[in-house]
């Protein structure tokens, strides 16, 4: 049996590529308008980077990493997310000496051993954006504005909701956490097994549970927003003021916690009602302290990741693929030799054409032209060669006209730009 792709990965086929290219092109345009520069870290790193950066107790590190030993026995991991790698590079290359905030973005594949389903893959792609070295809440609002601008330009903003929360910091979260754990233990009987296990391991994540049976209990759980210290409360209220000033709509969602240990204060997610259970299109937050955890300077940071598969699923199917302007049909070897250089000439000037190989019958080549849907064919047989001509046939009307061979390249170029022929 033919070898198939591994479970949970997918091919991006030529018919889908235009939508992917569009997402990437729009992202680059928007990110660069806001001053972000591209960085491309490798897709594997020392396992330790993710264990430390993402947090030992997170689902990602505990169950979802593609970890392997290389030939020297060193433990390596295919990156499950980009932030840890970007920050490693930031520290390693001393990018922190640049004027702050240092604004970086990266686009590429991530790997997580999750249970595959619609919109959830084991190799998926993200757009990642990080702003480093600035604590001001206006930066939080700006990063969210970049995200909304991206989806606005893709024509998707109206179909998405922005959820916003603050999950406090090292000063206020521990007390909240204790209070939450006490509540969850008291109500353990009302919660699913996973929630009970998470109560002990990673209690904030319990709030993320999607089980209908758990909802009544979780809705009544203590809210982090009632526990924020003055610094966090002020930060959050200023982020909201700045978002309001930019007319960016959001919904405050006290139960929004994220799958990484490193977040503090602002967290956010962009949600859709159109993709079933996989309703998050993007997520992000502030991660002050993470650069330092990776042995860099005490630079704060904030960023987001957009799931490209999910964005592509929301986009309308791309218009029909671009077709070449013409199929050049040489009938015989001598004509092929002549048309090879014409094809090369127009292609190097950016015009797409197809070329036959001179070995097939005209009827077969015309058949191919119809299947390619090219608007024109150019026919050169022995007769035409002797007269120094090529025949250009309009496939729509069937009309044919001769063109001197030495002016064929120019004629094709003129047809491209729609000039009268
Ligand atoms: P995260 O890095 O977990 O915050 O995820 C950011 C975004 O990446 C999510 O909102 C999803 O859109 C996307 N994403 C995360 N995991 C997957 C996956 N396994 N397959 C497809 N997209 C994913």
Short mmCIF file of C-alpha atoms and ligand atoms in Angstrom, two decimals:
data_model
loop_
_atom_site.label_atom_id
_atom_site.label_comp_id
_atom_site.label_asym_id
_atom_site.label_seq_id
_atom_site.Cartn_x
_atom_site.Cartn_y
_atom_site.Cartn_z
CA UNK A 1 0.00 0.00 0.00
CA UNK A 2 1.16 3.52 -0.81
CA UNK A 3 2.61 5.44 2.14
CA UNK A 4 0.18 7.96 3.62
CA UNK A 5 0.75 11.10 5.68
CA UNK A 6 1.02 10.67 9.44
CA UNK A 7 -2.17 11.02 11.51
CA UNK A 8 -2.91 14.60 12.55
CA UNK A 9 -0.86 16.35 9.86
CA UNK A 10 -2.22 17.75 6.63
CA UNK A 11 -1.05 18.81 3.19
CA UNK A 12 -1.71 22.30 1.96
CA UNK A 13 -2.63 21.54 -1.65
CA UNK A 14 -2.21 23.95 -4.57
CA UNK A 15 -5.95 24.72 -4.53
CA UNK A 16 -5.64 25.90 -0.89
CA UNK A 17 -2.34 27.71 -1.27
CA UNK A 18 -3.83 31.07 -2.38
CA UNK A 19 -5.72 31.40 0.91
CA UNK A 20 -2.59 30.61 2.91
CA UNK A 21 -0.61 33.08 0.86
CA UNK A 22 -3.24 35.73 1.43
CA UNK A 23 -3.18 35.26 5.22
CA UNK A 24 0.60 35.48 5.21
CA UNK A 25 0.75 38.49 2.94
CA UNK A 26 -1.86 40.44 4.92
CA UNK A 27 -0.16 39.50 8.20
CA UNK A 28 3.22 40.73 6.98
CA UNK A 29 1.70 43.97 5.77
CA UNK A 30 -0.12 44.66 9.02
CA UNK A 31 2.73 43.58 11.31
CA UNK A 32 5.28 45.64 9.43
CA UNK A 33 3.01 48.70 9.46
CA UNK A 34 3.13 48.46 13.25
CA UNK A 35 6.92 48.18 13.23
CA UNK A 36 7.31 44.42 13.74
CA UNK A 37 10.31 42.70 12.13
CA UNK A 38 10.47 39.09 11.06
CA UNK A 39 12.55 36.55 12.94
CA UNK A 40 12.79 32.87 11.95
CA UNK A 41 13.96 30.62 14.75
CA UNK A 42 14.60 26.91 14.11
CA UNK A 43 11.74 24.44 14.55
CA UNK A 44 13.56 22.36 17.13
CA UNK A 45 15.23 23.39 20.35
CA UNK A 46 16.63 21.84 23.50
CA UNK A 47 13.72 20.25 25.39
CA UNK A 48 14.72 22.21 28.46
CA UNK A 49 13.78 25.50 26.79
CA UNK A 50 10.13 24.52 26.52
CA UNK A 51 10.00 22.71 29.85
CA UNK A 52 11.25 25.84 31.54
CA UNK A 53 9.54 28.41 29.34
CA UNK A 54 6.06 26.94 28.98
CA UNK A 55 5.98 25.35 32.45
CA UNK A 56 6.50 21.78 33.62
CA UNK A 57 2.90 21.36 34.78
CA UNK A 58 1.19 22.47 31.57
CA UNK A 59 -0.60 20.00 29.31
CA UNK A 60 1.75 20.92 26.50
CA UNK A 61 4.90 19.96 28.38
CA UNK A 62 3.38 16.97 30.14
CA UNK A 63 1.64 15.29 27.24
CA UNK A 64 1.97 17.04 23.93
CA UNK A 65 5.61 17.50 22.99
CA UNK A 66 7.39 15.72 20.17
CA UNK A 67 10.59 14.99 22.03
CA UNK A 68 13.45 12.85 20.77
CA UNK A 69 17.10 12.21 21.37
CA UNK A 70 19.54 13.04 18.63
CA UNK A 71 22.56 10.86 17.90
CA UNK A 72 24.55 12.35 20.75
CA UNK A 73 21.76 11.57 23.23
CA UNK A 74 20.73 15.20 23.62
CA UNK A 75 17.00 15.72 24.23
CA UNK A 76 15.42 17.89 21.54
CA UNK A 77 11.83 18.94 20.96
CA UNK A 78 9.89 20.11 17.91
CA UNK A 79 8.57 23.48 18.99
CA UNK A 80 5.01 23.40 20.35
CA UNK A 81 4.84 27.22 20.30
CA UNK A 82 7.06 30.08 19.20
CA UNK A 83 7.43 32.44 22.15
CA UNK A 84 10.10 30.43 23.98
CA UNK A 85 12.21 30.21 20.80
CA UNK A 86 11.83 33.89 19.95
CA UNK A 87 12.85 34.85 23.48
CA UNK A 88 15.79 32.46 23.43
CA UNK A 89 16.99 34.14 20.24
CA UNK A 90 16.32 37.58 21.75
CA UNK A 91 18.60 36.79 24.68
CA UNK A 92 21.19 34.81 22.71
CA UNK A 93 21.71 37.52 20.10
CA UNK A 94 21.45 40.48 22.45
CA UNK A 95 18.43 41.93 20.63
CA UNK A 96 17.50 43.52 23.96
CA UNK A 97 20.02 46.31 23.39
CA UNK A 98 17.78 47.70 20.65
CA UNK A 99 15.29 50.49 21.37
CA UNK A 100 12.31 49.15 23.29
CA UNK A 101 9.86 47.76 22.66
CA UNK A 102 11.59 45.29 20.39
CA UNK A 103 8.88 44.11 18.03
CA UNK A 104 9.20 40.67 16.42
CA UNK A 105 7.01 38.30 14.45
CA UNK A 106 7.41 34.84 13.01
CA UNK A 107 5.32 32.54 10.82
CA UNK A 108 5.62 28.78 10.72
CA UNK A 109 4.70 25.27 11.86
CA UNK A 110 4.19 24.13 15.45
CA UNK A 111 3.95 20.56 16.72
CA UNK A 112 1.72 19.19 19.46
CA UNK A 113 0.73 15.62 20.14
CA UNK A 114 -2.98 16.38 20.58
CA UNK A 115 -6.01 14.30 19.66
CA UNK A 116 -6.62 15.26 16.03
CA UNK A 117 -10.04 16.57 15.04
CA UNK A 118 -11.49 19.24 12.76
CA UNK A 119 -9.39 22.37 13.27
CA UNK A 120 -6.90 20.56 15.53
CA UNK A 121 -3.74 19.06 14.12
CA UNK A 122 -0.41 17.70 15.28
CA UNK A 123 1.48 19.91 12.88
CA UNK A 124 -0.27 23.25 12.54
CA UNK A 125 0.81 26.77 11.68
CA UNK A 126 0.85 29.99 13.60
CA UNK A 127 1.47 33.65 13.08
CA UNK A 128 3.31 34.81 16.20
CA UNK A 129 3.92 38.32 17.34
CA UNK A 130 5.95 39.46 20.36
CA UNK A 131 6.67 42.93 21.78
CA UNK A 132 9.49 42.96 24.31
CA UNK A 133 10.89 45.36 26.88
CA UNK A 134 7.91 47.58 27.72
CA UNK A 135 5.35 47.32 30.56
CA UNK A 136 3.07 50.17 29.56
CA UNK A 137 -0.58 49.08 29.23
CA UNK A 138 -0.81 51.02 25.97
CA UNK A 139 1.42 48.32 24.48
CA UNK A 140 -1.11 45.65 25.50
CA UNK A 141 -3.79 47.64 23.71
CA UNK A 142 -1.55 48.14 20.69
CA UNK A 143 -0.83 44.42 20.39
CA UNK A 144 -4.55 43.70 20.50
CA UNK A 145 -5.08 46.43 17.90
CA UNK A 146 -2.61 44.67 15.58
CA UNK A 147 -4.57 41.44 15.96
CA UNK A 148 -7.87 43.17 15.22
CA UNK A 149 -6.39 45.03 12.25
CA UNK A 150 -5.24 41.72 10.79
CA UNK A 151 -8.71 40.20 11.04
CA UNK A 152 -10.31 43.42 9.84
CA UNK A 153 -8.20 43.33 6.68
CA UNK A 154 -9.05 39.67 6.14
CA UNK A 155 -12.73 40.65 6.33
CA UNK A 156 -13.31 38.43 9.38
CA UNK A 157 -13.52 40.93 12.24
CA UNK A 158 -17.34 40.86 12.39
CA UNK A 159 -17.36 37.10 12.82
CA UNK A 160 -15.06 37.06 15.86
CA UNK A 161 -15.30 38.06 19.51
CA UNK A 162 -12.40 39.32 21.56
CA UNK A 163 -12.33 37.91 25.10
CA UNK A 164 -10.21 39.84 27.56
CA UNK A 165 -9.05 39.09 31.07
CA UNK A 166 -6.35 39.77 33.61
CA UNK A 167 -4.93 36.82 35.47
CA UNK A 168 -2.97 38.90 37.97
CA UNK A 169 0.69 38.43 38.78
CA UNK A 170 2.97 36.91 41.40
CA UNK A 171 1.69 39.40 43.98
CA UNK A 172 -2.01 38.61 43.76
CA UNK A 173 -2.49 35.33 41.92
CA UNK A 174 -1.23 33.02 44.71
CA UNK A 175 -3.96 34.16 47.11
CA UNK A 176 -6.58 33.81 44.38
CA UNK A 177 -5.25 30.42 43.51
CA UNK A 178 -5.56 29.23 47.08
CA UNK A 179 -9.08 30.50 47.28
CA UNK A 180 -9.95 28.82 43.99
CA UNK A 181 -8.43 25.50 45.06
CA UNK A 182 -10.42 25.61 48.30
CA UNK A 183 -13.61 26.23 46.32
CA UNK A 184 -12.86 23.49 43.81
CA UNK A 185 -12.07 20.96 46.54
CA UNK A 186 -15.30 21.83 48.35
CA UNK A 187 -17.21 21.23 45.15
CA UNK A 188 -15.15 18.34 43.81
CA UNK A 189 -18.25 16.15 43.76
CA UNK A 190 -19.77 18.36 41.05
CA UNK A 191 -16.69 18.29 38.81
CA UNK A 192 -15.36 15.85 36.19
CA UNK A 193 -12.28 13.70 36.79
CA UNK A 194 -10.08 15.95 34.68
CA UNK A 195 -11.13 19.00 36.71
CA UNK A 196 -10.39 17.18 39.95
CA UNK A 197 -6.94 16.21 38.72
CA UNK A 198 -6.28 19.75 37.53
CA UNK A 199 -7.40 21.20 40.86
CA UNK A 200 -4.21 19.80 42.33
CA UNK A 201 -1.91 20.18 39.33
CA UNK A 202 -2.89 23.41 37.55
CA UNK A 203 -6.04 24.82 39.17
CA UNK A 204 -6.55 27.88 36.95
CA UNK A 205 -6.95 25.56 33.98
CA UNK A 206 -10.01 24.02 35.61
CA UNK A 207 -11.83 27.22 34.61
CA UNK A 208 -11.21 26.22 30.97
CA UNK A 209 -13.20 22.98 31.23
CA UNK A 210 -15.83 22.63 28.52
CA UNK A 211 -17.82 19.77 30.13
CA UNK A 212 -21.48 20.88 30.43
CA UNK A 213 -21.79 19.14 33.82
CA UNK A 214 -19.03 21.30 35.31
CA UNK A 215 -20.38 24.65 34.13
CA UNK A 216 -22.78 25.53 36.97
CA UNK A 217 -20.01 25.00 39.54
CA UNK A 218 -17.39 26.84 37.52
CA UNK A 219 -19.70 29.77 36.88
CA UNK A 220 -19.93 30.29 40.64
CA UNK A 221 -16.18 29.92 41.20
CA UNK A 222 -14.34 32.94 42.63
CA UNK A 223 -13.33 35.44 39.95
CA UNK A 224 -9.71 36.48 39.53
CA UNK A 225 -10.90 40.02 38.89
CA UNK A 226 -11.98 40.29 42.53
CA UNK A 227 -8.48 39.35 43.65
CA UNK A 228 -6.26 41.60 41.51
CA UNK A 229 -3.73 43.67 43.43
CA UNK A 230 -3.75 47.42 42.90
CA UNK A 231 -1.03 47.30 40.25
CA UNK A 232 -2.78 44.62 38.21
CA UNK A 233 -6.21 46.21 38.60
CA UNK A 234 -4.86 49.54 37.40
CA UNK A 235 -3.03 47.97 34.50
CA UNK A 236 -6.18 46.16 33.42
CA UNK A 237 -8.35 49.24 33.67
CA UNK A 238 -5.89 51.26 31.56
CA UNK A 239 -5.71 48.53 28.90
CA UNK A 240 -9.50 48.74 28.71
CA UNK A 241 -9.43 52.54 28.48
CA UNK A 242 -6.98 52.40 25.58
CA UNK A 243 -9.03 49.74 23.79
CA UNK A 244 -12.13 51.90 24.24
CA UNK A 245 -10.22 54.89 22.91
CA UNK A 246 -9.46 52.89 19.75
CA UNK A 247 -13.07 51.68 19.49
CA UNK A 248 -12.00 48.09 19.84
CA UNK A 249 -14.79 45.94 21.25
CA UNK A 250 -14.05 43.18 23.78
CA UNK A 251 -15.83 41.06 26.34
CA UNK A 252 -14.32 40.80 29.82
CA UNK A 253 -14.15 37.07 30.54
CA UNK A 254 -12.91 36.31 34.07
CA UNK A 255 -12.67 32.59 33.29
CA UNK A 256 -10.25 33.10 30.43
CA UNK A 257 -7.00 31.45 31.46
CA UNK A 258 -4.47 30.17 29.00
CA UNK A 259 -2.51 26.97 28.56
CA UNK A 260 0.88 28.39 29.46
CA UNK A 261 2.34 29.12 32.88
CA UNK A 262 4.08 32.25 31.78
CA UNK A 263 1.17 34.63 31.42
CA UNK A 264 0.61 37.51 33.85
CA UNK A 265 -1.94 40.29 33.79
CA UNK A 266 -3.50 40.75 30.36
CA UNK A 267 -4.70 37.64 28.52
CA UNK A 268 -6.96 37.53 25.49
CA UNK A 269 -8.47 35.22 22.93
CA UNK A 270 -10.25 35.70 19.65
CA UNK A 271 -13.20 33.35 19.36
CA UNK A 272 -15.48 32.17 16.58
CA UNK A 273 -18.80 30.39 16.79
CA UNK A 274 -18.23 28.77 13.40
CA UNK A 275 -15.68 26.04 14.05
CA UNK A 276 -17.36 23.86 16.67
CA UNK A 277 -15.24 22.94 19.69
CA UNK A 278 -12.08 24.50 18.26
CA UNK A 279 -13.41 28.00 18.78
CA UNK A 280 -10.17 29.91 19.43
CA UNK A 281 -8.61 31.51 16.38
CA UNK A 282 -5.93 33.37 18.30
CA UNK A 283 -4.71 33.80 21.84
CA UNK A 284 -2.15 35.81 23.69
CA UNK A 285 -1.13 37.72 26.73
CA UNK A 286 1.53 39.41 28.75
CA UNK A 287 4.49 37.39 30.01
CA UNK A 288 6.60 39.71 32.18
CA UNK A 289 9.29 37.59 33.82
CA UNK A 290 9.65 35.02 31.06
CA UNK A 291 12.73 36.61 29.46
CA UNK A 292 14.38 36.57 32.86
CA UNK A 293 13.35 32.97 33.44
CA UNK A 294 15.31 32.22 30.26
CA UNK A 295 18.31 33.95 31.79
CA UNK A 296 17.87 37.20 29.91
CA UNK A 297 17.40 40.73 31.22
CA UNK A 298 14.29 41.58 33.25
CA UNK A 299 12.40 42.60 30.11
CA UNK A 300 8.64 42.29 30.13
CA UNK A 301 6.79 41.08 27.06
CA UNK A 302 3.45 40.55 25.43
CA UNK A 303 2.40 38.65 22.35
CA UNK A 304 -0.13 36.51 20.55
CA UNK A 305 -0.40 33.46 18.32
CA UNK A 306 -2.92 33.06 15.51
CA UNK A 307 -3.89 29.56 14.37
CA UNK A 308 -3.57 29.75 10.59
CA UNK A 309 -5.57 26.59 9.81
CA UNK A 310 -8.55 28.06 11.61
CA UNK A 311 -8.24 31.40 9.82
CA UNK A 312 -8.05 29.65 6.46
CA UNK A 313 -11.18 27.64 7.36
CA UNK A 314 -13.05 30.90 7.90
CA UNK A 315 -11.94 32.46 4.63
CA UNK A 316 -14.05 32.05 1.51
CA UNK A 317 -12.62 29.69 -1.11
CA UNK A 318 -10.07 31.46 -3.23
CA UNK A 319 -11.00 32.59 -6.73
CA UNK A 320 -10.03 30.19 -9.51
CA UNK A 321 -6.32 29.58 -9.75
CA UNK A 322 -4.36 31.76 -12.14
CA UNK A 323 -3.98 30.09 -15.54
CA UNK A 324 -1.09 30.57 -17.96
CA UNK A 325 -1.78 33.00 -20.81
CA UNK A 326 -0.98 30.51 -23.53
CA UNK A 327 0.12 27.02 -24.39
CA UNK A 328 2.95 27.15 -26.93
CA UNK A 329 2.62 24.13 -29.23
CA UNK A 330 5.68 23.17 -31.26
CA UNK A 331 4.99 20.49 -33.86
CA UNK A 332 8.35 18.79 -34.18
CA UNK A 333 11.84 19.21 -32.82
CA UNK A 334 12.89 22.28 -34.83
CA UNK A 335 9.82 24.21 -33.65
CA UNK A 336 10.46 23.12 -30.06
CA UNK A 337 13.98 24.52 -30.20
CA UNK A 338 12.59 27.83 -31.45
CA UNK A 339 9.79 28.04 -28.85
CA UNK A 340 12.04 27.07 -25.93
CA UNK A 341 13.76 30.41 -26.15
CA UNK A 342 10.49 32.35 -26.63
CA UNK A 343 9.08 30.64 -23.51
CA UNK A 344 12.20 31.44 -21.54
CA UNK A 345 12.09 35.06 -22.71
CA UNK A 346 8.49 35.76 -21.64
CA UNK A 347 8.77 33.78 -18.40
CA UNK A 348 11.79 35.81 -17.38
CA UNK A 349 9.61 38.88 -17.91
CA UNK A 350 7.02 37.45 -15.51
CA UNK A 351 4.52 36.00 -17.97
CA UNK A 352 3.31 32.45 -17.31
CA UNK A 353 3.07 30.21 -20.39
CA UNK A 354 3.00 26.45 -20.90
CA UNK A 355 5.12 24.74 -23.52
CA UNK A 356 4.55 21.45 -25.35
CA UNK A 357 7.43 19.16 -26.21
CA UNK A 358 6.85 18.78 -29.93
CA UNK A 359 6.19 15.08 -29.72
CA UNK A 360 2.38 14.99 -29.60
CA UNK A 361 -0.33 15.51 -32.17
CA UNK A 362 -1.91 18.94 -32.50
CA UNK A 363 -5.28 17.51 -31.50
CA UNK A 364 -3.85 16.20 -28.24
CA UNK A 365 -2.15 19.49 -27.48
CA UNK A 366 -5.38 21.42 -28.13
CA UNK A 367 -7.09 19.06 -25.78
CA UNK A 368 -4.49 19.86 -23.15
CA UNK A 369 -5.00 23.60 -23.79
CA UNK A 370 -8.71 23.18 -23.08
CA UNK A 371 -7.99 21.36 -19.85
CA UNK A 372 -5.50 24.02 -18.77
CA UNK A 373 -8.17 26.63 -19.67
CA UNK A 374 -5.55 28.83 -21.34
CA UNK A 375 -7.09 31.67 -23.36
CA UNK A 376 -4.61 31.27 -26.24
CA UNK A 377 -2.43 28.71 -27.98
CA UNK A 378 0.55 29.40 -30.20
CA UNK A 379 1.12 26.83 -32.95
CA UNK A 380 4.42 26.44 -34.79
CA UNK A 381 4.76 23.58 -37.30
CA UNK A 382 7.15 23.06 -40.20
CA UNK A 383 5.03 25.26 -42.50
CA UNK A 384 5.09 28.15 -40.04
CA UNK A 385 8.81 27.71 -39.42
CA UNK A 386 9.48 28.01 -43.16
CA UNK A 387 7.45 31.22 -43.31
CA UNK A 388 9.07 32.49 -40.12
CA UNK A 389 5.66 32.70 -38.44
CA UNK A 390 3.65 31.49 -35.49
CA UNK A 391 -0.13 31.08 -35.39
CA UNK A 392 -1.90 32.57 -32.40
CA UNK A 393 -5.29 31.04 -31.77
CA UNK A 394 -7.89 32.56 -29.49
CA UNK A 395 -9.35 29.52 -27.73
CA UNK A 396 -12.63 31.33 -27.05
CA UNK A 397 -13.53 32.37 -30.58
CA UNK A 398 -11.31 29.93 -32.50
CA UNK A 399 -9.93 32.89 -34.52
CA UNK A 400 -6.31 32.50 -35.68
CA UNK A 401 -3.78 35.03 -36.84
CA UNK A 402 -0.14 34.77 -37.89
CA UNK A 403 2.63 36.68 -36.11
CA UNK A 404 6.26 36.87 -37.27
CA UNK A 405 8.27 34.49 -35.10
CA UNK A 406 10.81 37.13 -34.24
CA UNK A 407 7.99 39.30 -32.83
CA UNK A 408 6.24 36.49 -30.95
CA UNK A 409 7.73 37.35 -27.58
CA UNK A 410 6.57 40.96 -27.85
CA UNK A 411 3.14 39.87 -29.07
CA UNK A 412 2.70 37.61 -26.05
CA UNK A 413 3.81 40.35 -23.68
CA UNK A 414 1.33 42.75 -25.28
CA UNK A 415 -1.48 40.19 -24.91
CA UNK A 416 -0.67 39.93 -21.22
CA UNK A 417 -1.16 43.61 -20.63
CA UNK A 418 -4.33 43.54 -22.70
CA UNK A 419 -3.01 45.90 -25.35
CA UNK A 420 -4.64 45.76 -28.78
CA UNK A 421 -2.88 43.23 -30.92
P1 LIG B 1 -1.84 28.65 21.80
O1 LIG B 1 -0.43 28.66 21.28
O2 LIG B 1 -2.22 27.36 22.44
O3 LIG B 1 -2.21 29.86 22.56
O4 LIG B 1 -2.74 28.69 20.49
C1 LIG B 1 -2.89 29.82 19.70
C2 LIG B 1 -3.77 29.47 18.54
O5 LIG B 1 -3.15 28.45 17.76
C3 LIG B 1 -5.10 28.87 18.95
O6 LIG B 1 -6.03 29.88 19.22
C4 LIG B 1 -5.46 28.06 17.73
O7 LIG B 1 -6.03 28.90 16.75
C5 LIG B 1 -4.12 27.59 17.23
N1 LIG B 1 -3.86 26.19 17.65
C6 LIG B 1 -3.40 25.76 18.82
N2 LIG B 1 -3.27 24.42 18.83
C7 LIG B 1 -3.65 23.99 17.61
C8 LIG B 1 -3.73 22.70 16.97
N3 LIG B 1 -3.38 21.59 17.59
N4 LIG B 1 -4.18 22.66 15.68
C9 LIG B 1 -4.54 23.78 15.03
N5 LIG B 1 -4.47 25.01 15.59
C10 LIG B 1 -4.04 25.13 16.84
#
